[in-house]
Amino acid sequence: MQKISLPERPDWRQTARDAGFTFADMHGEPYWEESSAYRFDLRQIEDDIEDPSTELHAMCREAVAAIIASERLMTRLGIPEAHHDLIADSWNRAEPEIYGRFDLAYDGKGPAKLLEYNADTPTSLYEAAAFQWQWLEDQLANGVLAEGSDQFNGIHEALVERFRELFPKGTDLHFTAAAGNPEDYATVEAMGWAAREAGMGAHYCDLDKIGISAEGQFLDGEDRVMETLFKLYPWEDLLQDDYASHIVGSGCMFLEPAWKAVLSNKGLLPVLWQMFEGHPNLLPAYFADDVADALVASGRADRAIADSFDRAADAMRRGHVVKPIFSREGASISIVENGEVSETSPNTDYDHHPRIVQAYHPLPEFDGFRPVIGAWIVGQNCVGMGVREDRSRITQDLSRFKPHFIAG
């Protein structure tokens, strides 16, 4: 893994505008940044990113079964009691999943470490699946990249195939996101593009235009019944809405399914550690309430996990990251080292949620920037990746997207 300086495509901003990639620059700063790119070799991609991510997803599905079998865990993950049955029924009926994105710490040498799983509403899909691939093709054509250079990127093709697997040709699908957010719209449009290529009818509706019929069905802005809805709207927010009481009985299939609410939740991390302690791609993690005394006063952790904490105590006291169970773009996250907060996110939007703690694992540093690998899951397999980097140790909404390529 190396960071290589490369000439930018002279017309990439016009290419972005032509493609509707309107957030390639945000707030006067580049979001898409191609003056350099990350280079990997094939072994790193296959052995360190692709195969472990597919395995992590399988482990996550085992964790879903364990969580749904436990009212106590469902409650700890912030699932409202009124919706426990909705989540369980969604899992027991095997409602289909489409996609997700693991965020991994990886330095090209040791095992990648799972930081979190964006299993419900991951964004950066368009730039990872399409604009990044366009960059590869252009730089190959320009002679900037050597012939034979490749990219770990089968995301769009996998999405097309996934829609074909799940729905008969001609099925009408609806897609929704909050109005006025270009990044969210780009992700939804990338999904719609894949669905159309798979032979589906794809209809977009702003989230605030969705209504309910007298029969309790969800309707789009043109009063069409929505039977299948891809929503770029987190389950944790949806379950707090008045609309949540209409989900059961609406006849609408949601993508992602309701059971993803327990995966796109940082409470997943301590559950995974309890189930797979010592796995090379996991970091020690605990619910904060269980280990608060043990972290700050050399006290004891909760009896149920005390033995596990004792095995990780030195690493946890040396450094850990405090994360709300619900959080987006690094908000309300703090790094604690040797008992002192050494870095914290300026965005405190999620401060009111319960927290977990995860052992601190430093990101590698290249030219003053710290990359995070986004490993994309479609269906149940890892099919591509993107890289975002930041000067901060906490990746946040304005962190830059960097292209990658495979050589060697």
mmCIF file of C-alpha atoms in Angstrom:
data_model
loop_
_atom_site.group_PDB
_atom_site.id
_atom_site.type_symbol
_atom_site.label_atom_id
_atom_site.label_comp_id
_atom_site.label_asym_id
_atom_site.label_seq_id
_atom_site.Cartn_x
_atom_site.Cartn_y
_atom_site.Cartn_z
ATOM 1 C CA MET A 1 0.000 0.000 0.000
ATOM 2 C CA GLN A 2 1.486 3.263 -1.175
ATOM 3 C CA LYS A 3 0.272 6.769 -1.887
ATOM 4 C CA ILE A 4 1.428 7.773 -5.351
ATOM 5 C CA SER A 5 1.426 11.315 -6.777
ATOM 6 C CA LEU A 6 -0.194 11.403 -10.228
ATOM 7 C CA PRO A 7 -1.212 14.130 -12.656
ATOM 8 C CA GLU A 8 -4.869 15.066 -12.441
ATOM 9 C CA ARG A 9 -7.059 14.684 -15.489
ATOM 10 C CA PRO A 10 -7.229 18.203 -16.933
ATOM 11 C CA ASP A 11 -10.984 18.031 -17.447
ATOM 12 C CA TRP A 12 -12.079 16.030 -14.411
ATOM 13 C CA ARG A 13 -14.201 18.814 -12.932
ATOM 14 C CA GLN A 14 -16.126 19.185 -16.183
ATOM 15 C CA THR A 15 -16.486 15.394 -16.301
ATOM 16 C CA ALA A 16 -17.882 15.517 -12.775
ATOM 17 C CA ARG A 17 -20.344 18.274 -13.667
ATOM 18 C CA ASP A 18 -21.473 16.398 -16.782
ATOM 19 C CA ALA A 19 -22.106 13.302 -14.660
ATOM 20 C CA GLY A 20 -24.057 15.239 -12.017
ATOM 21 C CA PHE A 21 -21.280 14.749 -9.429
ATOM 22 C CA THR A 22 -22.035 18.192 -8.008
ATOM 23 C CA PHE A 23 -20.366 17.622 -4.638
ATOM 24 C CA ALA A 24 -16.900 16.838 -6.015
ATOM 25 C CA ASP A 25 -15.958 20.081 -4.239
ATOM 26 C CA MET A 26 -17.727 20.965 -0.995
ATOM 27 C CA HIS A 27 -17.472 24.180 1.029
ATOM 28 C CA GLY A 28 -14.534 25.343 -1.088
ATOM 29 C CA GLU A 29 -12.538 22.178 -0.413
ATOM 30 C CA PRO A 30 -12.021 19.176 -2.698
ATOM 31 C CA TYR A 31 -14.062 16.123 -1.764
ATOM 32 C CA TRP A 32 -12.913 14.118 -4.798
ATOM 33 C CA GLU A 33 -9.113 14.527 -4.870
ATOM 34 C CA GLU A 34 -6.960 12.866 -7.562
ATOM 35 C CA SER A 35 -3.555 14.535 -7.347
ATOM 36 C CA SER A 36 -2.504 11.247 -5.780
ATOM 37 C CA ALA A 37 -3.958 7.757 -5.469
ATOM 38 C CA TYR A 38 -3.493 4.716 -3.270
ATOM 39 C CA ARG A 39 -1.752 1.760 -4.841
ATOM 40 C CA PHE A 40 -2.278 -1.790 -3.593
ATOM 41 C CA ASP A 41 -1.001 -5.138 -4.751
ATOM 42 C CA LEU A 42 -3.391 -7.967 -5.568
ATOM 43 C CA ARG A 43 -2.508 -9.978 -2.469
ATOM 44 C CA GLN A 44 -3.406 -7.059 -0.219
ATOM 45 C CA ILE A 45 -6.766 -6.673 -1.926
ATOM 46 C CA GLU A 46 -7.704 -10.341 -1.969
ATOM 47 C CA ASP A 47 -6.207 -11.538 1.314
ATOM 48 C CA ASP A 48 -6.500 -8.443 3.500
ATOM 49 C CA ILE A 49 -9.632 -6.635 2.254
ATOM 50 C CA GLU A 50 -11.925 -8.794 0.098
ATOM 51 C CA ASP A 51 -11.899 -12.164 1.892
ATOM 52 C CA PRO A 52 -11.905 -10.727 5.451
ATOM 53 C CA SER A 53 -14.789 -8.386 4.608
ATOM 54 C CA THR A 54 -16.874 -11.225 3.237
ATOM 55 C CA GLU A 55 -16.078 -13.197 6.402
ATOM 56 C CA LEU A 56 -16.955 -10.202 8.593
ATOM 57 C CA HIS A 57 -20.331 -9.942 6.915
ATOM 58 C CA ALA A 58 -21.025 -13.616 7.629
ATOM 59 C CA MET A 59 -20.055 -13.023 11.273
ATOM 60 C CA CYS A 60 -22.395 -10.030 11.357
ATOM 61 C CA ARG A 61 -25.278 -12.208 10.195
ATOM 62 C CA GLU A 62 -24.537 -14.612 13.073
ATOM 63 C CA ALA A 63 -24.587 -11.602 15.388
ATOM 64 C CA VAL A 64 -27.995 -10.537 14.039
ATOM 65 C CA ALA A 65 -29.437 -13.937 14.965
ATOM 66 C CA ALA A 66 -27.984 -13.659 18.479
ATOM 67 C CA ILE A 67 -29.215 -10.097 18.999
ATOM 68 C CA ILE A 68 -32.721 -10.803 17.760
ATOM 69 C CA ALA A 69 -32.953 -13.788 20.096
ATOM 70 C CA SER A 70 -32.259 -11.500 23.069
ATOM 71 C CA GLU A 71 -34.713 -8.818 24.214
ATOM 72 C CA ARG A 72 -31.928 -7.491 26.444
ATOM 73 C CA LEU A 73 -29.538 -6.980 23.515
ATOM 74 C CA MET A 74 -32.250 -5.421 21.353
ATOM 75 C CA THR A 75 -32.869 -2.904 24.120
ATOM 76 C CA ARG A 76 -29.146 -2.200 24.579
ATOM 77 C CA LEU A 77 -28.934 -1.449 20.864
ATOM 78 C CA GLY A 78 -31.619 1.201 21.247
ATOM 79 C CA ILE A 79 -34.354 -0.650 19.362
ATOM 80 C CA PRO A 80 -37.700 0.639 20.708
ATOM 81 C CA GLU A 81 -39.573 -2.193 22.420
ATOM 82 C CA ALA A 82 -42.623 -1.488 20.271
ATOM 83 C CA HIS A 83 -40.590 -2.490 17.207
ATOM 84 C CA HIS A 84 -38.750 -5.585 18.468
ATOM 85 C CA ASP A 85 -41.226 -7.814 16.639
ATOM 86 C CA LEU A 86 -40.830 -5.810 13.419
ATOM 87 C CA ILE A 87 -37.067 -6.388 13.486
ATOM 88 C CA ALA A 88 -37.412 -10.064 14.402
ATOM 89 C CA ASP A 89 -40.072 -10.731 11.770
ATOM 90 C CA SER A 90 -37.934 -9.051 9.110
ATOM 91 C CA TRP A 91 -35.035 -11.403 9.957
ATOM 92 C CA ASN A 92 -37.179 -14.520 10.352
ATOM 93 C CA ARG A 93 -38.817 -13.918 6.971
ATOM 94 C CA ALA A 94 -35.341 -13.488 5.411
ATOM 95 C CA GLU A 95 -36.101 -10.105 3.931
ATOM 96 C CA PRO A 96 -33.360 -9.462 1.367
ATOM 97 C CA GLU A 97 -30.389 -7.200 1.842
ATOM 98 C CA ILE A 98 -28.769 -5.179 -0.924
ATOM 99 C CA TYR A 99 -25.586 -3.477 0.279
ATOM 100 C CA GLY A 100 -23.381 -2.210 3.079
ATOM 101 C CA ARG A 101 -19.924 -0.756 3.684
ATOM 102 C CA PHE A 102 -17.347 -1.744 6.284
ATOM 103 C CA ASP A 103 -14.978 0.975 7.424
ATOM 104 C CA LEU A 104 -11.583 -0.606 8.027
ATOM 105 C CA ALA A 105 -8.238 0.556 9.388
ATOM 106 C CA TYR A 106 -5.509 -0.914 7.192
ATOM 107 C CA ASP A 107 -1.841 -0.065 6.655
ATOM 108 C CA GLY A 108 -0.919 -2.569 3.960
ATOM 109 C CA LYS A 109 0.804 -4.883 6.446
ATOM 110 C CA GLY A 110 -1.239 -6.202 9.320
ATOM 111 C CA PRO A 111 -4.846 -7.430 9.308
ATOM 112 C CA ALA A 112 -7.491 -4.828 8.518
ATOM 113 C CA LYS A 113 -9.426 -3.837 11.644
ATOM 114 C CA LEU A 114 -13.170 -3.234 11.654
ATOM 115 C CA LEU A 115 -14.041 0.273 12.824
ATOM 116 C CA GLU A 116 -17.770 0.144 12.073
ATOM 117 C CA TYR A 117 -20.342 -1.278 9.679
ATOM 118 C CA ASN A 118 -22.504 1.112 7.668
ATOM 119 C CA ALA A 119 -25.024 -1.587 6.874
ATOM 120 C CA ASP A 120 -28.170 0.467 6.406
ATOM 121 C CA THR A 121 -27.571 3.784 4.633
ATOM 122 C CA PRO A 122 -23.957 3.924 3.399
ATOM 123 C CA THR A 123 -23.197 6.821 1.064
ATOM 124 C CA SER A 124 -20.208 7.550 -1.246
ATOM 125 C CA LEU A 125 -21.632 4.836 -3.508
ATOM 126 C CA TYR A 126 -21.549 6.838 -6.746
ATOM 127 C CA GLU A 127 -17.953 7.977 -6.373
ATOM 128 C CA ALA A 128 -16.797 4.487 -5.333
ATOM 129 C CA ALA A 129 -18.696 2.544 -7.998
ATOM 130 C CA ALA A 130 -18.683 4.893 -11.001
ATOM 131 C CA PHE A 131 -16.503 8.014 -10.848
ATOM 132 C CA GLN A 132 -13.568 6.085 -9.424
ATOM 133 C CA TRP A 133 -13.825 3.555 -12.293
ATOM 134 C CA GLN A 134 -14.015 6.405 -14.833
ATOM 135 C CA TRP A 135 -10.796 7.767 -13.305
ATOM 136 C CA LEU A 136 -9.084 4.393 -13.833
ATOM 137 C CA GLU A 137 -10.176 4.132 -17.461
ATOM 138 C CA ASP A 138 -9.149 7.743 -18.204
ATOM 139 C CA GLN A 139 -5.747 7.396 -16.546
ATOM 140 C CA LEU A 140 -5.085 4.157 -18.413
ATOM 141 C CA ALA A 141 -6.047 5.840 -21.687
ATOM 142 C CA ASN A 142 -3.834 8.831 -20.828
ATOM 143 C CA GLY A 143 -0.865 6.565 -20.125
ATOM 144 C CA VAL A 144 -0.682 7.796 -16.530
ATOM 145 C CA LEU A 145 -1.274 4.295 -15.190
ATOM 146 C CA ALA A 146 0.686 1.375 -16.573
ATOM 147 C CA GLU A 147 -1.106 -1.077 -18.815
ATOM 148 C CA GLY A 148 -2.559 -3.869 -16.713
ATOM 149 C CA SER A 149 -3.353 -1.643 -13.738
ATOM 150 C CA ASP A 150 -6.698 -2.559 -12.248
ATOM 151 C CA GLN A 151 -9.071 -1.546 -9.495
ATOM 152 C CA PHE A 152 -11.041 -3.514 -6.891
ATOM 153 C CA ASN A 153 -14.391 -2.361 -8.143
ATOM 154 C CA GLY A 154 -17.227 -4.592 -9.244
ATOM 155 C CA ILE A 155 -19.758 -2.645 -7.207
ATOM 156 C CA HIS A 156 -22.110 -1.527 -9.973
ATOM 157 C CA GLU A 157 -22.122 -4.898 -11.724
ATOM 158 C CA ALA A 158 -22.814 -6.674 -8.427
ATOM 159 C CA LEU A 159 -25.735 -4.335 -7.690
ATOM 160 C CA VAL A 160 -27.231 -5.019 -11.119
ATOM 161 C CA GLU A 161 -26.940 -8.754 -10.549
ATOM 162 C CA ARG A 162 -28.357 -8.442 -7.031
ATOM 163 C CA PHE A 163 -31.498 -6.707 -8.310
ATOM 164 C CA ARG A 164 -31.869 -9.399 -10.980
ATOM 165 C CA GLU A 165 -31.626 -12.109 -8.315
ATOM 166 C CA LEU A 166 -34.280 -10.545 -6.123
ATOM 167 C CA PHE A 167 -36.952 -9.205 -8.468
ATOM 168 C CA PRO A 168 -38.628 -10.306 -11.702
ATOM 169 C CA LYS A 169 -37.909 -8.169 -14.729
ATOM 170 C CA GLY A 170 -40.285 -5.211 -14.926
ATOM 171 C CA THR A 171 -40.822 -4.940 -11.151
ATOM 172 C CA ASP A 172 -41.457 -1.368 -10.062
ATOM 173 C CA LEU A 173 -39.127 -0.191 -7.302
ATOM 174 C CA HIS A 174 -39.245 3.135 -5.487
ATOM 175 C CA PHE A 175 -36.265 5.065 -4.186
ATOM 176 C CA THR A 176 -36.277 7.860 -1.635
ATOM 177 C CA ALA A 177 -33.950 10.231 0.213
ATOM 178 C CA ALA A 178 -34.213 13.584 1.945
ATOM 179 C CA ALA A 179 -34.666 16.406 -0.569
ATOM 180 C CA GLY A 180 -31.873 18.895 -1.193
ATOM 181 C CA ASN A 181 -28.900 16.657 -0.346
ATOM 182 C CA PRO A 182 -26.815 16.057 -3.504
ATOM 183 C CA GLU A 183 -24.666 13.343 -1.893
ATOM 184 C CA ASP A 184 -27.684 11.335 -0.745
ATOM 185 C CA TYR A 185 -29.365 11.791 -4.120
ATOM 186 C CA ALA A 186 -26.227 10.545 -5.912
ATOM 187 C CA THR A 187 -26.271 7.371 -3.813
ATOM 188 C CA VAL A 188 -29.966 6.789 -4.509
ATOM 189 C CA GLU A 189 -29.519 7.519 -8.205
ATOM 190 C CA ALA A 190 -26.592 5.054 -8.376
ATOM 191 C CA MET A 191 -28.948 2.444 -6.913
ATOM 192 C CA GLY A 192 -31.712 3.382 -9.361
ATOM 193 C CA TRP A 193 -29.248 3.171 -12.238
ATOM 194 C CA ALA A 194 -28.360 -0.404 -11.261
ATOM 195 C CA ALA A 195 -32.040 -1.328 -10.881
ATOM 196 C CA ARG A 196 -32.916 0.072 -14.323
ATOM 197 C CA GLU A 197 -29.992 -1.812 -15.873
ATOM 198 C CA ALA A 198 -31.383 -4.966 -14.261
ATOM 199 C CA GLY A 199 -34.692 -4.378 -16.005
ATOM 200 C CA MET A 200 -36.629 -2.835 -13.123
ATOM 201 C CA GLY A 201 -38.811 0.234 -13.156
ATOM 202 C CA ALA A 202 -37.104 2.783 -10.871
ATOM 203 C CA HIS A 203 -39.137 5.687 -9.484
ATOM 204 C CA TYR A 204 -37.706 8.417 -7.234
ATOM 205 C CA CYS A 205 -39.715 10.271 -4.598
ATOM 206 C CA ASP A 206 -38.464 12.815 -2.043
ATOM 207 C CA LEU A 207 -38.836 11.492 1.478
ATOM 208 C CA ASP A 208 -41.177 14.300 2.524
ATOM 209 C CA LYS A 209 -43.515 13.564 -0.417
ATOM 210 C CA ILE A 210 -44.385 10.067 0.826
ATOM 211 C CA GLY A 211 -47.976 9.708 2.001
ATOM 212 C CA ILE A 212 -50.305 7.009 3.320
ATOM 213 C CA SER A 213 -53.474 5.772 1.642
ATOM 214 C CA ALA A 214 -56.756 5.162 3.433
ATOM 215 C CA GLU A 215 -55.858 1.464 3.265
ATOM 216 C CA GLY A 216 -52.521 2.085 5.013
ATOM 217 C CA GLN A 217 -50.287 1.728 1.961
ATOM 218 C CA PHE A 218 -47.325 4.045 1.388
ATOM 219 C CA LEU A 219 -47.804 6.338 -1.641
ATOM 220 C CA ASP A 220 -45.280 8.301 -3.696
ATOM 221 C CA GLY A 221 -45.719 11.922 -4.753
ATOM 222 C CA GLU A 222 -47.975 10.831 -7.619
ATOM 223 C CA ASP A 223 -50.163 8.663 -5.371
ATOM 224 C CA ARG A 224 -48.708 5.423 -6.711
ATOM 225 C CA VAL A 225 -48.588 2.579 -4.207
ATOM 226 C CA MET A 226 -45.036 1.729 -3.195
ATOM 227 C CA GLU A 227 -44.613 -2.024 -2.863
ATOM 228 C CA THR A 228 -40.810 -2.009 -2.618
ATOM 229 C CA LEU A 229 -38.960 1.013 -1.265
ATOM 230 C CA PHE A 230 -35.216 1.647 -1.134
ATOM 231 C CA LYS A 231 -34.845 4.311 1.539
ATOM 232 C CA LEU A 232 -31.708 6.287 2.283
ATOM 233 C CA TYR A 233 -33.109 7.045 5.704
ATOM 234 C CA PRO A 234 -31.722 5.317 8.805
ATOM 235 C CA TRP A 235 -33.873 2.771 10.572
ATOM 236 C CA GLU A 236 -33.058 4.358 13.934
ATOM 237 C CA ASP A 237 -34.729 7.559 12.737
ATOM 238 C CA LEU A 238 -37.577 5.806 10.922
ATOM 239 C CA LEU A 239 -38.469 3.815 14.039
ATOM 240 C CA GLN A 240 -38.916 7.095 15.933
ATOM 241 C CA ASP A 241 -41.257 8.549 13.283
ATOM 242 C CA ASP A 242 -45.048 8.496 13.365
ATOM 243 C CA TYR A 243 -44.780 6.614 10.056
ATOM 244 C CA ALA A 244 -43.230 3.635 11.873
ATOM 245 C CA SER A 245 -46.613 2.514 13.179
ATOM 246 C CA HIS A 246 -47.783 2.110 9.555
ATOM 247 C CA ILE A 247 -44.934 -0.176 8.416
ATOM 248 C CA VAL A 248 -46.606 -3.385 9.565
ATOM 249 C CA GLY A 249 -49.617 -3.857 7.355
ATOM 250 C CA SER A 250 -48.428 -1.439 4.648
ATOM 251 C CA GLY A 251 -47.452 -4.308 2.364
ATOM 252 C CA CYS A 252 -44.242 -2.443 1.523
ATOM 253 C CA MET A 253 -40.881 -4.241 1.395
ATOM 254 C CA PHE A 254 -38.096 -2.004 2.655
ATOM 255 C CA LEU A 255 -34.539 -1.978 1.362
ATOM 256 C CA GLU A 256 -32.502 -2.223 3.458
ATOM 257 C CA PRO A 257 -34.686 -4.520 5.578
ATOM 258 C CA ALA A 258 -35.619 -3.698 9.166
ATOM 259 C CA TRP A 259 -33.158 -6.264 10.591
ATOM 260 C CA LYS A 260 -30.300 -4.069 9.321
ATOM 261 C CA ALA A 261 -31.154 -1.772 12.260
ATOM 262 C CA VAL A 262 -29.090 -4.029 14.513
ATOM 263 C CA LEU A 263 -26.094 -4.072 12.162
ATOM 264 C CA SER A 264 -25.834 -0.373 11.383
ATOM 265 C CA ASN A 265 -25.404 0.218 15.072
ATOM 266 C CA LYS A 266 -22.129 0.467 16.934
ATOM 267 C CA GLY A 267 -23.607 -1.762 19.616
ATOM 268 C CA LEU A 268 -22.790 -4.479 17.093
ATOM 269 C CA LEU A 269 -19.077 -4.099 17.899
ATOM 270 C CA PRO A 270 -19.164 -5.382 21.511
ATOM 271 C CA VAL A 271 -21.531 -8.165 20.435
ATOM 272 C CA LEU A 272 -19.064 -9.267 17.750
ATOM 273 C CA TRP A 273 -16.185 -9.157 20.239
ATOM 274 C CA GLN A 274 -18.089 -11.308 22.706
ATOM 275 C CA MET A 275 -18.890 -13.830 19.975
ATOM 276 C CA PHE A 276 -15.539 -13.829 18.164
ATOM 277 C CA GLU A 277 -13.000 -12.544 20.717
ATOM 278 C CA GLY A 278 -9.497 -12.498 19.281
ATOM 279 C CA HIS A 279 -10.567 -12.528 15.635
ATOM 280 C CA PRO A 280 -7.766 -10.793 13.694
ATOM 281 C CA ASN A 281 -10.127 -8.280 12.036
ATOM 282 C CA LEU A 282 -11.854 -7.208 15.258
ATOM 283 C CA LEU A 283 -10.817 -4.831 18.027
ATOM 284 C CA PRO A 284 -11.819 -5.295 21.673
ATOM 285 C CA ALA A 285 -15.110 -3.476 22.250
ATOM 286 C CA TYR A 286 -17.567 -3.170 25.145
ATOM 287 C CA PHE A 287 -20.682 -1.306 26.106
ATOM 288 C CA ALA A 288 -19.375 1.763 27.940
ATOM 289 C CA ASP A 289 -21.587 1.247 30.984
ATOM 290 C CA ASP A 290 -20.091 -2.209 31.509
ATOM 291 C CA VAL A 291 -16.484 -1.027 31.744
ATOM 292 C CA ALA A 292 -16.655 2.613 32.900
ATOM 293 C CA ASP A 293 -15.224 1.895 36.361
ATOM 294 C CA ALA A 294 -12.587 -0.437 35.011
ATOM 295 C CA LEU A 295 -11.380 2.133 32.500
ATOM 296 C CA VAL A 296 -10.995 5.140 34.784
ATOM 297 C CA ALA A 297 -10.307 3.771 38.251
ATOM 298 C CA SER A 298 -8.781 0.348 37.763
ATOM 299 C CA GLY A 299 -12.068 -1.007 39.037
ATOM 300 C CA ARG A 300 -13.866 -4.082 37.812
ATOM 301 C CA ALA A 301 -15.889 -4.432 34.668
ATOM 302 C CA ASP A 302 -19.401 -5.869 34.743
ATOM 303 C CA ARG A 303 -19.214 -9.475 35.894
ATOM 304 C CA ALA A 304 -20.591 -10.833 32.618
ATOM 305 C CA ILE A 305 -17.655 -9.521 30.586
ATOM 306 C CA ALA A 306 -15.004 -9.090 33.322
ATOM 307 C CA ASP A 307 -12.790 -11.935 32.127
ATOM 308 C CA SER A 308 -12.872 -10.644 28.572
ATOM 309 C CA PHE A 309 -12.081 -7.112 29.706
ATOM 310 C CA ASP A 310 -9.173 -8.314 31.839
ATOM 311 C CA ARG A 311 -7.610 -9.804 28.712
ATOM 312 C CA ALA A 312 -7.951 -6.484 26.869
ATOM 313 C CA ALA A 313 -7.461 -4.130 29.837
ATOM 314 C CA ASP A 314 -3.940 -2.950 29.011
ATOM 315 C CA ALA A 315 -4.867 -2.075 25.411
ATOM 316 C CA MET A 316 -8.131 -0.419 26.454
ATOM 317 C CA ARG A 317 -6.475 1.732 29.134
ATOM 318 C CA ARG A 318 -3.670 2.663 26.768
ATOM 319 C CA GLY A 319 -6.172 3.979 24.225
ATOM 320 C CA HIS A 320 -9.801 3.583 23.304
ATOM 321 C CA VAL A 321 -12.420 5.301 21.171
ATOM 322 C CA VAL A 322 -15.784 6.320 22.615
ATOM 323 C CA LYS A 323 -18.624 5.996 20.089
ATOM 324 C CA PRO A 324 -22.395 6.539 20.359
ATOM 325 C CA ILE A 325 -24.357 3.495 19.229
ATOM 326 C CA PHE A 326 -25.912 5.774 16.580
ATOM 327 C CA SER A 327 -23.619 8.209 14.805
ATOM 328 C CA ARG A 328 -22.819 9.370 11.290
ATOM 329 C CA GLU A 329 -19.650 10.843 9.763
ATOM 330 C CA GLY A 330 -17.597 10.670 12.953
ATOM 331 C CA ALA A 331 -19.988 12.824 15.003
ATOM 332 C CA SER A 332 -19.742 12.651 18.816
ATOM 333 C CA ILE A 333 -16.686 10.365 18.718
ATOM 334 C CA SER A 334 -13.724 10.852 21.065
ATOM 335 C CA ILE A 335 -10.291 9.248 21.352
ATOM 336 C CA VAL A 336 -9.023 8.644 24.893
ATOM 337 C CA GLU A 337 -5.355 7.865 25.512
ATOM 338 C CA ASN A 338 -3.934 7.051 28.931
ATOM 339 C CA GLY A 339 -7.050 8.418 30.581
ATOM 340 C CA GLU A 340 -7.103 11.743 28.730
ATOM 341 C CA VAL A 341 -9.293 12.779 25.776
ATOM 342 C CA SER A 342 -6.762 13.405 23.017
ATOM 343 C CA GLU A 343 -9.141 14.151 20.134
ATOM 344 C CA THR A 344 -12.870 14.679 19.805
ATOM 345 C CA SER A 345 -15.263 15.417 16.983
ATOM 346 C CA PRO A 346 -16.540 19.007 16.842
ATOM 347 C CA ASN A 347 -19.932 17.624 15.777
ATOM 348 C CA THR A 348 -21.883 16.627 18.897
ATOM 349 C CA ASP A 349 -25.206 15.757 17.243
ATOM 350 C CA TYR A 350 -25.266 12.212 18.661
ATOM 351 C CA ASP A 351 -24.110 12.951 22.212
ATOM 352 C CA HIS A 352 -27.420 11.866 23.721
ATOM 353 C CA HIS A 353 -27.119 8.225 22.652
ATOM 354 C CA PRO A 354 -25.655 5.379 24.772
ATOM 355 C CA ARG A 355 -22.020 4.606 23.982
ATOM 356 C CA ILE A 356 -19.613 1.809 23.374
ATOM 357 C CA VAL A 357 -15.832 1.841 23.729
ATOM 358 C CA GLN A 358 -13.479 0.211 21.244
ATOM 359 C CA ALA A 359 -9.714 -0.276 21.552
ATOM 360 C CA TYR A 360 -7.860 2.467 19.711
ATOM 361 C CA HIS A 361 -6.088 1.328 16.559
ATOM 362 C CA PRO A 362 -4.121 4.132 14.846
ATOM 363 C CA LEU A 363 -4.776 4.776 11.175
ATOM 364 C CA PRO A 364 -1.684 4.792 8.951
ATOM 365 C CA GLU A 365 -0.411 8.189 7.833
ATOM 366 C CA PHE A 366 0.556 9.149 4.290
ATOM 367 C CA ASP A 367 1.691 12.733 3.610
ATOM 368 C CA GLY A 368 -0.151 13.924 6.701
ATOM 369 C CA PHE A 369 -3.430 12.207 5.776
ATOM 370 C CA ARG A 370 -4.955 9.124 7.371
ATOM 371 C CA PRO A 371 -6.902 6.802 5.049
ATOM 372 C CA VAL A 372 -9.879 4.604 5.937
ATOM 373 C CA ILE A 373 -10.833 1.718 3.658
ATOM 374 C CA GLY A 374 -14.503 1.446 2.712
ATOM 375 C CA ALA A 375 -15.128 -2.201 1.771
ATOM 376 C CA TRP A 376 -18.429 -2.598 -0.095
ATOM 377 C CA ILE A 377 -20.683 -5.587 0.464
ATOM 378 C CA VAL A 378 -23.374 -6.438 -2.088
ATOM 379 C CA GLY A 379 -25.575 -9.340 -1.101
ATOM 380 C CA GLN A 380 -23.187 -11.248 1.133
ATOM 381 C CA ASN A 381 -19.873 -10.693 -0.648
ATOM 382 C CA CYS A 382 -17.267 -7.939 -0.747
ATOM 383 C CA VAL A 383 -17.204 -6.570 -4.294
ATOM 384 C CA GLY A 384 -15.177 -3.359 -4.227
ATOM 385 C CA MET A 385 -13.691 -0.589 -2.152
ATOM 386 C CA GLY A 386 -13.119 3.123 -1.797
ATOM 387 C CA VAL A 387 -10.636 5.141 0.232
ATOM 388 C CA ARG A 388 -11.314 8.305 2.212
ATOM 389 C CA GLU A 389 -8.617 10.245 4.049
ATOM 390 C CA ASP A 390 -8.390 13.079 6.540
ATOM 391 C CA ARG A 391 -5.739 14.941 8.507
ATOM 392 C CA SER A 392 -7.821 14.226 11.599
ATOM 393 C CA ARG A 393 -7.772 10.838 13.281
ATOM 394 C CA ILE A 394 -11.586 10.922 13.118
ATOM 395 C CA THR A 395 -12.964 10.494 9.590
ATOM 396 C CA GLN A 396 -15.846 12.943 9.069
ATOM 397 C CA ASP A 397 -18.220 14.211 6.392
ATOM 398 C CA LEU A 398 -15.659 16.375 4.551
ATOM 399 C CA SER A 399 -12.919 13.738 4.474
ATOM 400 C CA ARG A 400 -11.548 13.420 0.931
ATOM 401 C CA PHE A 401 -12.336 10.553 -1.426
ATOM 402 C CA LYS A 402 -9.173 9.177 -3.076
ATOM 403 C CA PRO A 403 -9.033 6.817 -6.051
ATOM 404 C CA HIS A 404 -7.091 3.563 -5.811
ATOM 405 C CA PHE A 405 -5.529 1.133 -8.245
ATOM 406 C CA ILE A 406 -3.975 -2.323 -8.187
ATOM 407 C CA ALA A 407 -0.529 -2.921 -9.608
ATOM 408 C CA GLY A 408 1.780 -5.791 -8.865
#
